[in-house]
mmCIF file of C-alpha atoms in Angstrom:
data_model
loop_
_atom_site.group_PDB
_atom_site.id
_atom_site.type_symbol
_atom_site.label_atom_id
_atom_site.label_comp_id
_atom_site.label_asym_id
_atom_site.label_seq_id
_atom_site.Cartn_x
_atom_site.Cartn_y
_atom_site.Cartn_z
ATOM 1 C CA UNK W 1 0.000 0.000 0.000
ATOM 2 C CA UNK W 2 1.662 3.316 -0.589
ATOM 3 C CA UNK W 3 0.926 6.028 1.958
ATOM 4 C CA UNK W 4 2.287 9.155 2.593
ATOM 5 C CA UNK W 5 1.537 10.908 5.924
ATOM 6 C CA UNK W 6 2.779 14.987 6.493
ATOM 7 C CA UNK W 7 3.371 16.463 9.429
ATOM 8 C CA UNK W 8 5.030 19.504 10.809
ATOM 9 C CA UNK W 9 2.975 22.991 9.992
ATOM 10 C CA UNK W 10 1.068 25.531 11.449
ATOM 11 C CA UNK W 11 0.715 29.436 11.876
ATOM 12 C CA UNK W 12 4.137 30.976 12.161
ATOM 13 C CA UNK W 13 4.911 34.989 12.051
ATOM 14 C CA UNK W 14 6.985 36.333 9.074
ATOM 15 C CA UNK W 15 11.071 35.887 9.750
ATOM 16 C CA UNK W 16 9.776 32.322 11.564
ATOM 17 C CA UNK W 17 10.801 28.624 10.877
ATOM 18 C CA UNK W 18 9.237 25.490 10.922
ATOM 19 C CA UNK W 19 10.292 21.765 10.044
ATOM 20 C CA UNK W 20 7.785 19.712 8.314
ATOM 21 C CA UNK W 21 8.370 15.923 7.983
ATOM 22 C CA UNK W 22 6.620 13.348 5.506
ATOM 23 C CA UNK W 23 6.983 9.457 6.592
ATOM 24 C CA UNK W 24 5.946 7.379 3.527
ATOM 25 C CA UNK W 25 5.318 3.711 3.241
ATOM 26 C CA UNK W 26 5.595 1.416 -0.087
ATOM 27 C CA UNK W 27 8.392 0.320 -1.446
ATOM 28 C CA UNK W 28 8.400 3.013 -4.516
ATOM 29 C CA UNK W 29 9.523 5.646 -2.334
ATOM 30 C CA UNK W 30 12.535 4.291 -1.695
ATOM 31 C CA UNK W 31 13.864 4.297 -5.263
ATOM 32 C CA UNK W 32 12.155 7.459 -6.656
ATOM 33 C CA UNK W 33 13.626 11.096 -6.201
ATOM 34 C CA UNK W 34 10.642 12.674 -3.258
ATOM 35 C CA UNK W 35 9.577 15.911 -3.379
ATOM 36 C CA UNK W 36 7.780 18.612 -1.407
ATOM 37 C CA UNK W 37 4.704 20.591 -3.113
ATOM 38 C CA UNK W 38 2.397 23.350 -1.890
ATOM 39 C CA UNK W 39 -0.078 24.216 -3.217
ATOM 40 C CA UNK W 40 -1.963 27.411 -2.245
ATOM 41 C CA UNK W 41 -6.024 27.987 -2.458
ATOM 42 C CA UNK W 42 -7.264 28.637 -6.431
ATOM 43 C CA UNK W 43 -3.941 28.020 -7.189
ATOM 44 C CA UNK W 44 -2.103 25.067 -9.217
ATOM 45 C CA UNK W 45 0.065 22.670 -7.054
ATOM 46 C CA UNK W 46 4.120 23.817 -7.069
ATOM 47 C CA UNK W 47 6.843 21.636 -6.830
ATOM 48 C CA UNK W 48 8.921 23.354 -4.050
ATOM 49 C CA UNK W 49 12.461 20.968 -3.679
ATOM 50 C CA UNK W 50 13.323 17.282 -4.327
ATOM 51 C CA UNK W 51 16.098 15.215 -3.328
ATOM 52 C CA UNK W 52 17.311 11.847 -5.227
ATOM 53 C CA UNK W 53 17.701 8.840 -3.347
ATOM 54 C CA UNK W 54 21.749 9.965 -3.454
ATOM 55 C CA UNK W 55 20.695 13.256 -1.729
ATOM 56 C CA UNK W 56 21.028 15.478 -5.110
ATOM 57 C CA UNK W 57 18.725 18.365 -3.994
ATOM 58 C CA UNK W 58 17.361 21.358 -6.075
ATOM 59 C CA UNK W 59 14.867 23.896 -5.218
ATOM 60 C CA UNK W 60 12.773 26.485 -6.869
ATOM 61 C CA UNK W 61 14.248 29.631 -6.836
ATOM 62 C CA UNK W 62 11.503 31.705 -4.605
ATOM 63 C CA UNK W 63 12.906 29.509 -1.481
ATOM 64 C CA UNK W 64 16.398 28.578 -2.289
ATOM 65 C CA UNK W 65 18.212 29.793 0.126
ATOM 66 C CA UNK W 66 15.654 29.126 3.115
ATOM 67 C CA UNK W 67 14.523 26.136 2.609
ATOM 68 C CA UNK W 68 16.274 22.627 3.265
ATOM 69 C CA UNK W 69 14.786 19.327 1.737
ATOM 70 C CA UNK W 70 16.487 16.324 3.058
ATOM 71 C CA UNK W 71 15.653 12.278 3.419
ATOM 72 C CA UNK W 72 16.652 8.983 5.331
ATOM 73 C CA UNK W 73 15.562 6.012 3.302
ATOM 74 C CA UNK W 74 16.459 3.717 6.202
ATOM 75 C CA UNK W 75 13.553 5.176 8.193
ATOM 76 C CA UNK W 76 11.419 6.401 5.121
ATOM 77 C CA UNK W 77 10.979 9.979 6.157
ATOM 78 C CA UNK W 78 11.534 13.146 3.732
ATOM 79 C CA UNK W 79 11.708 16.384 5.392
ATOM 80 C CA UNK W 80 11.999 20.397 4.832
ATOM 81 C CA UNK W 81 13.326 22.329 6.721
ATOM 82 C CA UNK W 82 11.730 26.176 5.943
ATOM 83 C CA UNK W 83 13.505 29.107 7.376
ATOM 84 C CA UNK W 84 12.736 33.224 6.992
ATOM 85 C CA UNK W 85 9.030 32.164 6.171
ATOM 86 C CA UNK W 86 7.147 34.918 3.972
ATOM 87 C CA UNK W 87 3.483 35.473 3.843
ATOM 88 C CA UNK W 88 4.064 33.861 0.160
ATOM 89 C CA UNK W 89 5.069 31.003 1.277
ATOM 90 C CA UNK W 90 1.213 30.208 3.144
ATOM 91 C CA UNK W 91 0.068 26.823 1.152
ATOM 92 C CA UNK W 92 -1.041 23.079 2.049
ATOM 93 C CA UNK W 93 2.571 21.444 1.703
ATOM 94 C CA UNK W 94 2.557 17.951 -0.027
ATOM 95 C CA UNK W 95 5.076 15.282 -0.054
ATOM 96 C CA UNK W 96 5.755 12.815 -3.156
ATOM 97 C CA UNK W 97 7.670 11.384 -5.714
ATOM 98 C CA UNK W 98 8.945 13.796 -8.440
ATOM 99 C CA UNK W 99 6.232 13.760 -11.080
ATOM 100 C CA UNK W 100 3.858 12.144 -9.412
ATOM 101 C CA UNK W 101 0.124 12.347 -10.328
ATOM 102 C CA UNK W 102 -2.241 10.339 -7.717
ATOM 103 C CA UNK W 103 -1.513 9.186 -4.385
ATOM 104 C CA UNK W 104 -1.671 12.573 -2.626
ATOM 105 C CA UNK W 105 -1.496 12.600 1.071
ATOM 106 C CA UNK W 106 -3.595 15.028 3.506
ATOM 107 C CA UNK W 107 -0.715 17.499 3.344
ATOM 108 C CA UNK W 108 0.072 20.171 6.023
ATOM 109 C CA UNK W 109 -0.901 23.790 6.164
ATOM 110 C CA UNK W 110 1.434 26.347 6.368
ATOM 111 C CA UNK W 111 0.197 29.805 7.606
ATOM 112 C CA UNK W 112 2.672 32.443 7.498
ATOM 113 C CA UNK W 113 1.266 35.890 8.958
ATOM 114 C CA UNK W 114 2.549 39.277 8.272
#
């Protein structure tokens, strides 16, 4: 069964930080590159960072710099790390493999107040 389970936001003043963490089960995780979306309300789902399963990481370049994506395959986890949060950054964060199009998870909100 694959399941992916986020955890990790909530309300946060601009300048704050917060550490979200996905935990993912089925084997497909463990060879695929995983990713972190967000995807804010009436607007299309972003791909924010992935990391390969050899820890090659890239980001999109309104949070490079702030944000840290990194994994343990041993204990199936995937997690960002989001530093200097904006107000732009407020979105329901998703964790998944890179290109993925079902198997969505509840996600996380992320509120980031001004």
């Amino acid at each position: 069964q694959v399941q992916l389970v986020e955890s990790g936001g909530g309300s946060v003043q601009a300048g704050g930080s917060l550490r979200l963490t996905c935990v993912y089960s089925g084997s497909i995780f463990s060879i695929d590159a995983m990713a972190w979306y967000r995807q804010a309300p009436g607007k299309q789902r972003e791909l924010v960072a992935f990391i390969t399963r050899g820890g090659s990481t890239n980001y999109a370049g309104s949070v490079k710099g702030r944000f840290t994506i990194s994994r343990d395959n041993a204990k199936n986890t995937v997690s960002l790390q989001m530093n200097n949060l904006k107000p732009d950054d407020t979105a329901v964060y998703y964790c998944n493999r890179v290109g993925a199009t079902m198997n969505w998870g509840q996600g996380t909100q992320v509120t980031v107040s001004s």
